[in-house]
Short mmCIF file of C-alpha atoms (C1' of nucleotides) in Angstrom, two decimals:
data_model
loop_
_atom_site.label_atom_id
_atom_site.label_comp_id
_atom_site.label_asym_id
_atom_site.label_seq_id
_atom_site.Cartn_x
_atom_site.Cartn_y
_atom_site.Cartn_z
CA MET F 1 38.62 54.29 -35.37
CA LEU F 2 35.38 54.68 -33.45
CA SER F 3 34.73 57.78 -31.32
CA LYS F 4 33.26 57.63 -27.82
CA ASN F 5 29.99 58.90 -29.18
CA SER F 6 29.71 56.34 -31.90
CA ILE F 7 30.33 53.58 -29.33
CA LEU F 8 27.51 54.96 -27.24
CA ILE F 9 25.25 55.03 -30.28
CA LEU F 10 26.18 51.44 -31.07
CA LEU F 11 25.47 50.36 -27.49
CA THR F 12 22.17 52.17 -27.21
CA PRO F 13 20.07 49.43 -28.78
CA PHE F 14 21.58 46.90 -26.31
CA LEU F 15 20.85 49.13 -23.33
CA TYR F 16 17.35 49.60 -24.61
CA LEU F 17 16.88 45.83 -25.04
CA ASN F 18 18.20 45.28 -21.51
CA PHE F 19 15.70 47.75 -20.16
CA ILE F 20 12.86 45.93 -21.98
CA ASN F 21 14.03 42.59 -20.57
CA LEU F 22 14.21 43.91 -17.02
CA SER F 23 10.74 45.41 -17.17
CA THR F 24 9.36 42.14 -18.59
CA ILE F 25 10.84 40.24 -15.68
CA GLN F 26 9.45 42.71 -13.17
CA ASN F 27 6.01 42.36 -14.74
CA THR F 28 6.04 38.60 -14.40
CA GLN F 29 7.08 38.93 -10.77
CA MET F 30 4.32 41.39 -10.09
CA THR F 31 1.69 39.07 -11.56
CA ASN F 32 3.09 36.10 -9.67
CA ASN F 33 0.33 34.31 -7.79
CA ILE F 34 0.73 32.81 -4.37
CA TYR F 35 0.15 29.07 -4.22
CA ILE F 36 -0.82 26.83 -1.35
CA ASN F 37 2.48 24.91 -1.32
CA ASP F 38 4.30 28.22 -0.67
CA LEU F 39 2.25 29.21 2.38
CA SER F 40 4.96 28.32 4.91
CA LYS F 41 6.81 31.46 3.70
CA HIS F 42 3.78 33.67 4.35
CA VAL F 43 2.66 32.82 7.90
CA GLY F 44 1.17 35.91 9.52
CA GLU F 45 0.89 37.76 6.21
CA GLU F 46 -2.26 38.77 4.40
CA VAL F 47 -2.31 37.00 1.02
CA THR F 48 -4.70 36.41 -1.87
CA LEU F 49 -5.09 32.96 -3.37
CA LYS F 50 -7.08 31.73 -6.36
CA GLY F 51 -8.53 28.32 -7.01
CA TRP F 52 -11.61 26.15 -6.76
CA ILE F 53 -13.92 24.95 -3.98
CA TYR F 54 -12.91 21.38 -3.18
CA ASN F 55 -15.41 20.98 -0.37
CA LYS F 56 -17.36 23.17 2.01
CA ARG F 57 -18.71 22.82 5.53
CA SER F 58 -20.58 25.27 7.63
CA SER F 59 -21.61 25.65 11.21
CA GLY F 60 -23.92 28.62 11.62
CA LYS F 61 -21.76 31.69 11.81
CA VAL F 62 -18.59 30.05 10.44
CA LYS F 63 -17.97 28.65 6.97
CA PHE F 64 -15.13 26.30 6.10
CA LEU F 65 -14.15 26.58 2.45
CA ILE F 66 -11.60 24.06 1.21
CA LEU F 67 -9.59 25.73 -1.54
CA ARG F 68 -7.67 23.66 -4.05
CA ASP F 69 -5.27 25.34 -6.46
CA GLY F 70 -3.40 22.42 -8.01
CA THR F 71 -0.54 22.64 -5.53
CA GLY F 72 -2.47 21.67 -2.42
CA TYR F 73 -5.54 22.10 -0.27
CA LEU F 74 -6.24 24.90 2.18
CA GLN F 75 -9.01 25.41 4.68
CA CYS F 76 -10.30 28.97 4.56
CA ILE F 77 -12.29 30.16 7.58
CA VAL F 78 -15.04 32.70 7.00
CA PHE F 79 -16.38 34.00 10.34
CA LYS F 80 -19.52 36.05 10.17
CA GLY F 81 -18.01 38.84 12.26
CA ASN F 82 -14.83 39.12 10.15
CA VAL F 83 -16.36 39.82 6.75
CA SER F 84 -19.13 41.94 5.27
CA PRO F 85 -22.64 40.42 5.14
CA GLU F 86 -22.34 40.21 1.31
CA VAL F 87 -19.09 38.24 1.52
CA PHE F 88 -20.54 35.91 4.17
CA GLU F 89 -23.57 35.33 1.93
CA LEU F 90 -21.28 34.64 -1.04
CA ALA F 91 -19.16 32.17 0.96
CA ASP F 92 -22.37 30.35 1.85
CA SER F 93 -23.48 30.15 -1.78
CA LEU F 94 -20.24 28.84 -3.29
CA ALA F 95 -20.81 25.39 -4.79
CA GLN F 96 -18.35 22.56 -5.27
CA GLU F 97 -15.73 23.45 -7.94
CA ALA F 98 -16.78 27.11 -8.20
CA SER F 99 -13.66 29.19 -8.93
CA PHE F 100 -12.94 31.96 -6.47
CA GLU F 101 -10.38 34.31 -4.99
CA VAL F 102 -9.85 34.56 -1.27
CA THR F 103 -7.89 37.08 0.81
CA GLY F 104 -6.89 36.52 4.39
CA THR F 105 -4.18 35.95 6.96
CA VAL F 106 -2.13 32.75 6.91
CA LYS F 107 -2.09 30.88 10.24
CA GLU F 108 -0.40 27.73 11.39
CA GLU F 109 -3.24 25.49 12.50
CA PRO F 110 -2.76 21.88 13.63
CA ARG F 111 -6.50 21.20 13.30
CA ALA F 112 -6.42 21.88 9.55
CA VAL F 113 -5.28 19.41 6.89
CA GLY F 114 -1.87 20.54 5.66
CA GLY F 115 -1.11 22.43 8.86
CA TYR F 116 -2.07 25.89 7.57
CA GLU F 117 -5.32 27.80 7.47
CA LEU F 118 -6.50 31.10 6.06
CA ASP F 119 -8.49 33.56 8.16
CA ALA F 120 -10.53 35.11 5.36
CA THR F 121 -11.31 38.81 5.13
CA ASP F 122 -12.63 38.80 1.57
CA VAL F 123 -13.99 36.28 -0.94
CA LYS F 124 -14.64 36.96 -4.62
CA LEU F 125 -16.45 34.68 -7.03
CA ILE F 126 -14.62 34.13 -10.30
CA SER F 127 -17.07 31.71 -11.93
CA GLU F 128 -19.85 29.57 -10.54
CA SER F 129 -20.24 25.80 -10.83
CA VAL F 130 -23.80 24.50 -11.07
CA ASP F 131 -24.56 20.85 -10.23
CA TYR F 132 -20.99 19.56 -10.33
CA PRO F 133 -21.47 15.87 -11.04
CA ILE F 134 -18.67 14.32 -8.96
CA THR F 135 -19.50 14.46 -5.27
CA PRO F 136 -17.16 13.61 -2.38
CA LYS F 137 -19.00 10.28 -2.09
CA GLU F 138 -18.50 7.01 -3.95
CA HIS F 139 -18.88 6.67 -7.69
CA GLY F 140 -18.70 3.77 -10.10
CA ILE F 141 -15.92 3.51 -12.62
CA GLU F 142 -18.18 4.00 -15.64
CA PHE F 143 -19.44 7.32 -14.31
CA LEU F 144 -15.96 8.49 -13.37
CA ILE F 145 -14.44 7.61 -16.74
CA ASP F 146 -17.33 9.35 -18.52
CA HIS F 147 -16.39 12.43 -16.51
CA ARG F 148 -12.62 11.95 -16.79
CA HIS F 149 -12.15 15.65 -17.64
CA LEU F 150 -13.57 16.50 -14.18
CA TRP F 151 -12.40 13.39 -12.32
CA LEU F 152 -8.85 14.67 -12.91
CA ARG F 153 -9.61 17.38 -10.32
CA SER F 154 -10.02 14.79 -7.54
CA LYS F 155 -7.33 14.45 -4.91
CA LYS F 156 -6.16 10.97 -5.86
CA GLN F 157 -6.12 11.73 -9.56
CA VAL F 158 -4.07 14.88 -8.96
CA ALA F 159 -1.63 12.79 -6.90
CA ILE F 160 -1.35 10.18 -9.66
CA MET F 161 -0.70 12.82 -12.34
CA LYS F 162 2.04 14.37 -10.20
CA ILE F 163 3.69 11.01 -9.69
CA ARG F 164 3.41 10.27 -13.42
CA HIS F 165 5.16 13.55 -14.12
CA ARG F 166 7.90 12.79 -11.60
CA ILE F 167 8.46 9.39 -13.18
CA ALA F 168 8.65 10.93 -16.67
CA LYS F 169 11.20 13.42 -15.34
CA ALA F 170 13.21 10.63 -13.69
CA ILE F 171 13.23 8.76 -16.99
CA ARG F 172 14.63 11.76 -18.88
CA ASP F 173 17.10 12.66 -16.13
CA PHE F 174 18.40 9.10 -15.89
CA PHE F 175 19.30 8.83 -19.55
CA ASP F 176 20.39 12.45 -19.96
CA GLU F 177 22.83 12.06 -17.05
CA ARG F 178 24.34 8.94 -18.63
CA GLY F 179 25.23 10.27 -22.06
CA PHE F 180 22.13 9.12 -23.94
CA THR F 181 20.63 11.19 -26.75
CA LEU F 182 16.88 11.57 -27.05
CA PHE F 183 15.96 10.14 -30.42
CA ASP F 184 12.38 10.54 -31.64
CA PRO F 185 11.14 7.77 -33.90
CA PRO F 186 8.26 8.23 -36.38
CA ILE F 187 4.71 7.61 -35.23
CA ILE F 188 3.52 6.73 -38.73
CA THR F 189 5.22 3.61 -40.03
CA PRO F 190 4.83 1.49 -43.14
CA ASN F 191 4.95 -1.89 -41.42
CA ALA F 192 4.68 -3.95 -38.26
CA SER F 193 7.88 -4.05 -36.28
CA GLU F 194 7.16 -7.46 -34.84
CA GLY F 195 4.42 -8.73 -37.08
CA THR F 196 2.39 -10.13 -34.21
CA SER F 197 0.30 -7.32 -32.79
CA THR F 198 -2.60 -5.73 -34.59
CA LEU F 199 -1.93 -2.20 -35.70
CA PHE F 200 -4.06 0.87 -36.21
CA GLU F 201 -4.34 1.29 -39.94
CA MET F 202 -4.66 4.43 -42.04
CA GLU F 203 -4.64 5.45 -45.69
CA TYR F 204 -1.45 7.36 -46.41
CA PHE F 205 -2.05 9.41 -49.59
CA ASP F 206 -0.94 7.50 -52.70
CA LEU F 207 1.40 5.22 -50.78
CA GLY F 208 -1.29 2.87 -49.56
CA LYS F 209 -1.69 1.68 -46.01
CA ALA F 210 0.33 3.04 -43.13
CA TYR F 211 0.15 2.25 -39.42
CA LEU F 212 0.56 3.91 -36.06
CA THR F 213 3.76 2.74 -34.42
CA GLN F 214 3.68 0.00 -31.81
CA SER F 215 7.35 0.51 -30.92
CA GLY F 216 10.16 2.87 -31.84
CA GLN F 217 12.75 0.18 -31.31
CA LEU F 218 13.83 -0.58 -34.87
CA TYR F 219 14.41 3.11 -35.46
CA ALA F 220 16.18 3.40 -32.12
CA GLU F 221 18.63 0.75 -33.35
CA ALA F 222 19.52 3.04 -36.24
CA GLY F 223 19.95 5.80 -33.65
CA ALA F 224 22.23 3.67 -31.46
CA LEU F 225 24.52 2.95 -34.40
CA ALA F 226 24.65 6.68 -35.13
CA LEU F 227 24.91 8.08 -31.59
CA GLY F 228 26.03 5.20 -29.40
CA LYS F 229 23.34 5.41 -26.73
CA VAL F 230 19.85 6.73 -27.46
CA TYR F 231 16.39 6.59 -25.98
CA THR F 232 12.95 7.15 -27.39
CA PHE F 233 10.08 8.35 -25.23
CA GLY F 234 6.61 8.81 -26.58
CA PRO F 235 3.23 7.30 -27.31
CA THR F 236 2.73 3.92 -28.96
CA PHE F 237 -0.39 2.21 -30.22
CA ARG F 238 -1.70 -1.33 -30.06
CA ALA F 239 -4.97 -2.30 -31.72
CA GLU F 240 -5.19 -5.62 -29.89
CA LYS F 241 -8.54 -6.25 -28.32
CA SER F 242 -7.00 -6.66 -24.90
CA LYS F 243 -9.48 -6.02 -22.16
CA THR F 244 -7.66 -6.14 -18.86
CA ARG F 245 -6.50 -3.77 -16.15
CA ARG F 246 -3.01 -3.74 -17.68
CA HIS F 247 -3.91 -2.64 -21.22
CA LEU F 248 -4.45 0.59 -23.07
CA THR F 249 -4.59 1.01 -26.85
CA GLU F 250 -2.49 4.19 -26.58
CA PHE F 251 0.29 4.24 -24.02
CA TRP F 252 3.72 5.74 -23.44
CA MET F 253 6.90 3.79 -23.66
CA VAL F 254 10.55 4.64 -23.12
CA GLU F 255 13.01 2.59 -25.15
CA PRO F 256 16.76 2.90 -24.62
CA GLU F 257 19.01 1.29 -27.21
CA MET F 258 22.77 0.94 -26.72
CA ALA F 259 25.60 -0.03 -29.07
CA PHE F 260 28.13 -2.48 -27.60
CA TYR F 261 25.75 -3.64 -24.82
CA ASP F 262 25.15 -7.34 -24.39
CA LEU F 263 22.23 -8.85 -22.47
CA ASP F 264 24.02 -8.59 -19.11
CA ASP F 265 24.79 -4.90 -19.71
CA ASP F 266 21.14 -4.45 -20.70
CA MET F 267 19.92 -6.01 -17.45
CA ASP F 268 22.39 -3.97 -15.39
CA LEU F 269 20.99 -0.81 -16.93
CA ALA F 270 17.34 -1.85 -16.50
CA GLU F 271 17.94 -2.58 -12.82
CA GLU F 272 19.71 0.73 -12.19
CA PHE F 273 16.96 2.51 -14.12
CA ILE F 274 14.09 1.07 -12.07
CA GLU F 275 15.88 1.77 -8.81
CA TYR F 276 16.45 5.37 -9.93
CA ILE F 277 12.81 5.92 -10.86
CA VAL F 278 11.43 4.50 -7.60
CA GLN F 279 13.91 6.35 -5.40
CA SER F 280 13.21 9.64 -7.23
CA VAL F 281 9.49 9.29 -6.54
CA LEU F 282 10.16 8.42 -2.90
CA LYS F 283 12.38 11.48 -2.57
CA ASP F 284 10.01 14.03 -4.11
CA ARG F 285 6.46 12.63 -4.09
CA LYS F 286 6.02 11.02 -0.69
CA ALA F 287 2.99 13.21 0.11
CA GLU F 288 1.25 12.02 -3.05
CA LEU F 289 2.06 8.37 -2.27
CA GLU F 290 0.49 8.90 1.15
CA ILE F 291 -2.68 10.33 -0.41
CA LEU F 292 -2.85 7.10 -2.42
CA GLU F 293 -2.27 5.11 0.79
CA ARG F 294 0.68 3.36 -0.81
CA ASP F 295 2.73 1.02 1.38
CA ILE F 296 5.97 2.99 1.12
CA SER F 297 8.15 0.33 2.77
CA LYS F 298 7.58 -1.89 -0.28
CA LEU F 299 9.02 0.86 -2.51
CA GLU F 300 11.91 1.68 -0.16
CA ASN F 301 13.02 -1.89 -0.66
CA ILE F 302 13.50 -1.41 -4.42
CA LYS F 303 17.31 -1.36 -4.39
CA ARG F 304 19.82 -3.19 -6.55
CA PRO F 305 20.61 -5.99 -7.11
CA PHE F 306 17.36 -7.50 -8.39
CA PRO F 307 16.94 -11.27 -8.64
CA ARG F 308 17.68 -12.74 -12.08
CA VAL F 309 16.18 -16.06 -13.05
CA SER F 310 16.39 -17.82 -16.37
CA TYR F 311 13.21 -19.01 -18.07
CA ASP F 312 14.31 -22.55 -17.20
CA GLU F 313 14.52 -21.61 -13.51
CA ALA F 314 11.16 -19.83 -13.73
CA VAL F 315 9.57 -22.99 -15.10
CA LYS F 316 11.09 -24.90 -12.18
CA ILE F 317 9.56 -22.40 -9.72
CA LEU F 318 6.15 -23.02 -11.32
CA HIS F 319 6.56 -26.78 -11.14
CA ASP F 320 7.77 -26.64 -7.52
CA ASN F 321 4.56 -24.77 -6.69
CA GLY F 322 2.35 -27.36 -8.33
CA ILE F 323 1.54 -25.36 -11.45
CA GLU F 324 1.33 -27.29 -14.71
CA PHE F 325 3.47 -25.61 -17.30
CA GLU F 326 5.06 -26.89 -20.48
CA TRP F 327 8.52 -25.66 -21.49
CA GLY F 328 8.14 -23.49 -24.59
CA ASN F 329 4.96 -21.69 -23.62
CA ASP F 330 4.89 -18.05 -22.71
CA LEU F 331 4.32 -17.10 -19.09
CA GLY F 332 0.68 -16.16 -18.48
CA ALA F 333 -0.48 -13.47 -16.08
CA ALA F 334 -1.05 -15.99 -13.27
CA ASP F 335 2.39 -17.54 -13.87
CA GLU F 336 4.05 -14.13 -13.68
CA THR F 337 2.26 -13.41 -10.41
CA MET F 338 3.42 -16.74 -8.99
CA ILE F 339 7.05 -16.07 -9.91
CA SER F 340 7.13 -12.46 -8.73
CA SER F 341 5.46 -13.42 -5.43
CA LYS F 342 8.65 -15.34 -4.56
CA PHE F 343 10.59 -12.06 -4.45
CA ASP F 344 10.11 -8.64 -2.88
CA LYS F 345 11.89 -6.82 -5.69
CA PRO F 346 11.39 -6.70 -9.44
CA VAL F 347 12.50 -10.01 -10.92
CA MET F 348 14.33 -10.30 -14.24
CA VAL F 349 13.38 -13.39 -16.23
CA HIS F 350 15.83 -13.98 -19.06
CA ARG F 351 16.57 -16.41 -21.92
CA TYR F 352 13.07 -17.24 -23.10
CA PRO F 353 12.37 -19.88 -25.75
CA ALA F 354 13.29 -18.19 -29.03
CA GLU F 355 10.10 -19.36 -30.74
CA ILE F 356 7.84 -17.19 -28.59
CA LYS F 357 10.00 -14.09 -28.98
CA ALA F 358 10.42 -11.51 -31.72
CA PHE F 359 12.48 -12.15 -34.86
CA TYR F 360 15.12 -9.52 -34.07
CA MET F 361 16.25 -11.05 -30.79
CA LYS F 362 19.66 -12.74 -30.80
CA ARG F 363 19.84 -16.42 -29.90
CA ASP F 364 22.03 -17.50 -27.00
CA PRO F 365 25.26 -18.90 -28.57
CA GLU F 366 25.34 -21.44 -25.72
CA ASN F 367 21.80 -22.63 -26.38
CA GLU F 368 20.20 -21.85 -29.74
CA LYS F 369 16.74 -22.73 -28.38
CA VAL F 370 16.60 -19.58 -26.24
CA ALA F 371 16.75 -15.90 -27.09
CA LEU F 372 18.86 -13.32 -25.24
CA ALA F 373 15.69 -11.65 -24.00
CA VAL F 374 14.66 -10.32 -20.62
CA ASP F 375 11.31 -9.40 -19.08
CA VAL F 376 11.19 -7.50 -15.81
CA LEU F 377 8.23 -8.39 -13.61
CA ALA F 378 7.17 -5.81 -11.05
CA PRO F 379 6.52 -7.02 -7.49
CA GLU F 380 3.09 -7.38 -5.83
CA GLY F 381 1.55 -8.97 -8.91
CA TYR F 382 1.85 -5.91 -11.15
CA GLY F 383 3.29 -7.97 -13.98
CA GLU F 384 5.61 -7.14 -16.84
CA ILE F 385 6.92 -3.57 -16.94
CA ILE F 386 9.98 -4.11 -19.14
CA GLY F 387 10.68 -6.25 -22.17
CA GLY F 388 14.13 -6.18 -23.71
CA SER F 389 16.80 -8.13 -25.54
CA GLN F 390 20.14 -8.23 -27.22
CA ARG F 391 19.48 -7.77 -30.96
CA GLU F 392 20.52 -10.09 -33.74
CA ASP F 393 23.54 -8.36 -35.33
CA ASP F 394 24.46 -10.84 -38.06
CA TYR F 395 23.13 -9.99 -41.52
CA ASP F 396 22.54 -13.52 -42.84
CA THR F 397 20.97 -14.76 -39.61
CA LEU F 398 18.58 -11.80 -39.51
CA VAL F 399 17.52 -12.40 -43.13
CA GLU F 400 16.73 -16.00 -42.17
CA ARG F 401 14.69 -14.87 -39.16
CA ILE F 402 12.67 -12.41 -41.23
CA LYS F 403 11.87 -15.18 -43.72
CA GLU F 404 10.96 -17.63 -40.94
CA HIS F 405 8.45 -15.13 -39.57
CA ASN F 406 7.00 -14.55 -43.07
CA LEU F 407 7.76 -10.84 -42.88
CA PRO F 408 8.26 -8.79 -46.06
CA LEU F 409 12.02 -8.42 -46.67
CA ASP F 410 11.57 -5.15 -48.62
CA PHE F 411 10.30 -3.34 -45.56
CA PHE F 412 13.35 -4.38 -43.60
CA LYS F 413 15.94 -3.42 -46.16
CA TRP F 414 17.00 -0.34 -44.22
CA TYR F 415 17.01 -2.33 -40.97
CA LEU F 416 19.27 -4.94 -42.55
CA ASP F 417 21.63 -2.17 -43.66
CA LEU F 418 22.42 -1.65 -39.97
CA ARG F 419 23.97 -5.16 -40.06
CA LYS F 420 25.71 -4.52 -43.35
CA TYR F 421 27.66 -1.39 -42.50
CA GLY F 422 29.64 -1.78 -39.29
CA SER F 423 27.27 -4.01 -37.35
CA VAL F 424 27.94 -4.24 -33.59
CA PRO F 425 26.43 -6.09 -30.68
CA HIS F 426 23.65 -3.95 -29.27
CA SER F 427 20.76 -4.20 -26.84
CA GLY F 428 17.82 -2.29 -25.49
CA PHE F 429 14.55 -2.53 -23.69
CA GLY F 430 11.15 -0.88 -23.47
CA LEU F 431 9.51 0.24 -20.26
CA GLY F 432 5.76 0.88 -20.17
CA LEU F 433 5.15 4.19 -18.44
CA GLU F 434 1.56 3.54 -17.36
CA ARG F 435 2.30 0.10 -15.93
CA THR F 436 5.21 1.59 -13.99
CA VAL F 437 3.01 4.38 -12.65
CA THR F 438 0.33 1.83 -11.71
CA TRP F 439 2.81 -0.22 -9.74
CA ILE F 440 4.50 2.70 -7.97
CA CYS F 441 1.12 4.25 -7.09
CA GLY F 442 -0.18 0.86 -5.96
CA ILE F 443 -3.47 1.28 -7.82
CA GLU F 444 -5.68 -1.27 -9.53
CA HIS F 445 -5.89 -0.19 -13.14
CA VAL F 446 -3.66 1.50 -15.76
CA ARG F 447 -6.55 3.68 -16.95
CA GLU F 448 -6.05 6.07 -14.01
CA THR F 449 -2.38 6.71 -14.82
CA ILE F 450 -2.85 8.60 -18.11
CA PRO F 451 -4.97 11.77 -18.37
CA PHE F 452 -7.31 10.46 -21.05
CA PRO F 453 -7.11 6.68 -21.38
CA ARG F 454 -7.80 5.02 -24.71
CA MET F 455 -9.25 1.55 -24.36
CA ILE F 456 -10.87 -0.93 -26.66
CA TYR F 457 -14.44 0.20 -25.92
CA ARG F 458 -13.70 3.83 -25.14
CA ASN F 459 -12.12 6.77 -26.94
CA THR F 460 -13.91 9.58 -25.07
CA PRO F 461 -13.69 12.08 -23.49
"C1'" U Z 1 -12.81 -13.31 -30.08
"C1'" C Z 2 -14.18 -16.33 -25.69
"C1'" C Z 3 -15.96 -16.84 -20.38
"C1'" G Z 4 -18.36 -14.51 -16.10
"C1'" C Z 5 -21.13 -10.37 -13.76
"C1'" G Z 6 -24.17 -6.19 -14.24
"C1'" G Z 7 -27.78 -1.89 -16.19
"C1'" U Z 8 -33.61 1.03 -10.82
"C1'" A Z 9 -33.61 9.03 -8.82
"C1'" G Z 10 -27.86 13.39 -10.81
"C1'" C Z 11 -24.49 9.49 -7.99
"C1'" U Z 12 -23.94 4.73 -4.89
"C1'" C Z 13 -27.26 0.99 -4.00
"C1'" A Z 14 -32.01 -1.74 -1.88
"C1'" A Z 15 -36.69 -3.81 -3.29
"C1'" U Z 16 -36.91 -12.03 -5.80
"C1'" G Z 17 -44.43 -11.76 -8.99
"C1'" G Z 18 -48.65 -7.60 -5.44
"C1'" U Z 19 -48.62 0.74 -3.81
"C1'" A Z 20 -40.83 2.44 -6.42
"C1'" G Z 21 -37.16 2.94 -1.32
"C1'" A Z 22 -32.55 4.74 1.46
"C1'" G Z 23 -27.89 7.50 1.81
"C1'" C Z 24 -25.25 11.27 -0.77
"C1'" A Z 25 -25.94 15.50 -4.18
"C1'" U Z 26 -29.61 19.79 -5.03
"C1'" U Z 27 -33.16 23.60 -2.67
"C1'" C Z 28 -34.96 25.65 2.09
"C1'" G Z 29 -34.33 26.04 7.59
"C1'" G Z 30 -30.85 25.34 12.21
"C1'" C Z 31 -25.88 25.35 14.47
"C1'" U Z 32 -18.99 30.09 15.98
"C1'" G Z 33 -14.25 24.68 14.84
"C1'" U Z 34 -16.04 21.53 10.83
"C1'" U Z 35 -12.50 17.23 8.81
"C1'" A Z 36 -16.66 12.51 3.24
"C1'" A Z 37 -19.43 17.59 9.44
"C1'" C Z 38 -24.17 17.12 11.75
"C1'" C Z 39 -29.84 17.89 12.63
"C1'" G Z 40 -34.87 18.91 10.23
"C1'" A Z 41 -37.89 19.46 5.67
"C1'" A Z 42 -38.83 19.43 0.29
"C1'" G Z 43 -38.36 18.38 -4.91
"C1'" G Z 44 -36.50 14.39 -7.86
"C1'" G Z 45 -38.50 7.72 -11.53
"C1'" U Z 46 -41.18 5.49 -19.07
"C1'" U Z 47 -36.56 0.35 -13.52
"C1'" G Z 48 -31.00 -0.01 -20.71
"C1'" U Z 49 -34.27 -1.11 -25.44
"C1'" A Z 50 -37.99 -4.24 -27.83
"C1'" A Z 51 -41.25 -8.22 -27.63
"C1'" G Z 52 -43.48 -12.21 -24.71
"C1'" U Z 53 -45.70 -15.01 -20.17
"C1'" U Z 54 -49.25 -13.26 -16.27
"C1'" C Z 55 -55.23 -10.62 -13.39
"C1'" G Z 56 -50.57 -8.11 -12.19
"C1'" A Z 57 -43.38 -7.68 -14.18
"C1'" A Z 58 -37.76 -3.79 -11.64
"C1'" U Z 59 -38.40 -9.12 -10.54
"C1'" C Z 60 -39.82 -14.67 -15.10
"C1'" U Z 61 -38.55 -15.79 -20.80
"C1'" U Z 62 -36.20 -14.33 -25.60
"C1'" A Z 63 -33.44 -10.99 -28.61
"C1'" C Z 64 -30.60 -6.71 -28.93
"C1'" C Z 65 -27.67 -2.44 -26.92
"C1'" C Z 66 -24.20 -0.66 -23.33
"C1'" G Z 67 -20.72 -1.26 -19.33
"C1'" C Z 68 -17.44 -3.90 -15.85
"C1'" G Z 69 -14.08 -8.07 -14.58
"C1'" G Z 70 -11.06 -11.99 -16.53
"C1'" A Z 71 -8.50 -15.06 -20.59
"C1'" G Z 72 -5.43 -14.86 -24.91
"C1'" C Z 73 -1.77 -11.07 -26.64
"C1'" C Z 74 1.42 -7.62 -24.83
"C1'" A Z 75 4.48 -2.77 -22.11
#
RNA sequence: UCCGCGGUAGCUCAAUGGUAGAGCAUUCGGCUGUUAACCGAAGGGUUGUAAGUUCGAAUCUUACCCGCGGAGCCA
C-alpha cells in the first residue's frame, strides 16, 4: 500500500510537467502580436503592430503610411509634432514594402480605408526595401508572373489566396462532416489512369519508367471499397501542351469516391458540394470578394437544385441556337459556354457518348451508346469544374473495355480485383480546385489562383 | 502541335523611313488629411537577337529567340 509521501513523490513529475506547460502557454501569449483585423478590440489603446509598407503619401508635416500585415491594411498617421525628428525622418524615408514596426493609438476614423487609423508615436525600421519592382500602377502579366513571389503581396492576390484557403477548408469540412475518410493516393504511378493524357515521365530506379499522377481516382476506388466513402485531395499533373486560361500542368483536385452510389446519387452530392463551397465563401470571405469586385448576387444564387440536362438535350440546345454540332463529338469550350449561358446556376450535363469517355465509366443499361458520366459546367462561361461518373463494376465488361482502349491488362490487375472480390456499384467525381477558385473569384485566368503556377512555358519562380 | 498578336527607359505605353517621347517608379525640393494624393526639377535607352534593303531603320524584308491570347485535350 502506498503512503501519502510516496503518492506525492509519484505526482511530482506531473505537477512539474503542468508547471512547464503553463509557463509555455504564458510565453506564447506574451509574444502574441496584435494584427490589423483585431483592431476593433483595441480602440483608444496604444498598440504596436508589425508589417510592411503597402503605400505611402505625404503632405508636408504629415505622413500617411499604409501598413499591411497579412490580415488587413491600416493607415498610420505620422504628424511632425507627435514624434521625434528622427522618427519623422524615418517615416519619410520608408520605401514600398520596407518592413517596420509602428506604435500608436488606435482611432475609429471614417476617412480611412477599413474604418480604423493609427496615430503613430513611434516608428522602427525592421528591414529596408530598395527599388521594389511592383508599383501601385499597372503591370503586364509577363512582368507580374516573373515576380510572382512579390506579386503575392498585392491586395488582390492576398484576397485570392484567402479565398482559395477558405474553399480548401470547405472541401475538407464538407466531406469530413459526411462520414468520408481522407484517402491519399500515390503521386508516383506506374501507368496512365485513362491512357489519353500525356504524363510527366521519370526513371524509377530499376523498375523503368514511372509517371506523376494525373488522377487519384483508381486508387480512390480501392479506398471506397475499403472505407465506404473516401476523398482524395492533392496535386495532380498533366503534361498536355494546353495553352489556355483554364489550364495548369500542376493543379489540385479533390476526388470523392462512394460505394453504393449510382449516377443520380453522385450528382446529388456534387450539387450539394458546390452549394456548400460557394455559401461558405460568401459567409466568411465577403470582404475579399469585394476587393476582387466580384458580383456577389451571382454567387448568392448558387443554391440547389441545379439544372440537369442530358447530352442529347445539350445537343438540342446547341442546334436550337444555330450551332452546328454532330452527335458523338465532345463539347468544345464555345459549346460549353453556350449551354451554361442558358442557366444562372451550374449545369450538370450527363450521359455522354461512351466513345468519348474513359474506359472505366459504366454504360447506361437503358442506352449502351452513352456512359453514366456527368460534367458540371460553372456559370458565366467558366467551363467545366467537375467531371464524374458511375464506374463499371462488372469484371468481364471492364476487361473488355481495357482491351478496347488498348491498355495494358497487367497494370490493371489490382484494379480488376476490386470487381472480383465483392464488387458494388460505386461512383465519384473530381473537382478542379483552381478552376473553382477562378469562378468564385470571378477572375480571368487560373494562374492567379495557385501560389506558384506551373504552365507549359513556365516553371519559375 | 496549329492559328493570331506582340517585344522601345525599372514598369505601362507613344513615336509608320528623317534629332528616342510621356505617365508611373527612383532622387531632390514644396505642401498638417492624403485615398493609385498633388505641384516643381533631375537622372535614366545597343528599340528581343542576327543579317539584309536604304544616304538614313524602332519603323521595311528574312531567319531565330521569348512572351501573350485562342484551338485541340482536359479539371
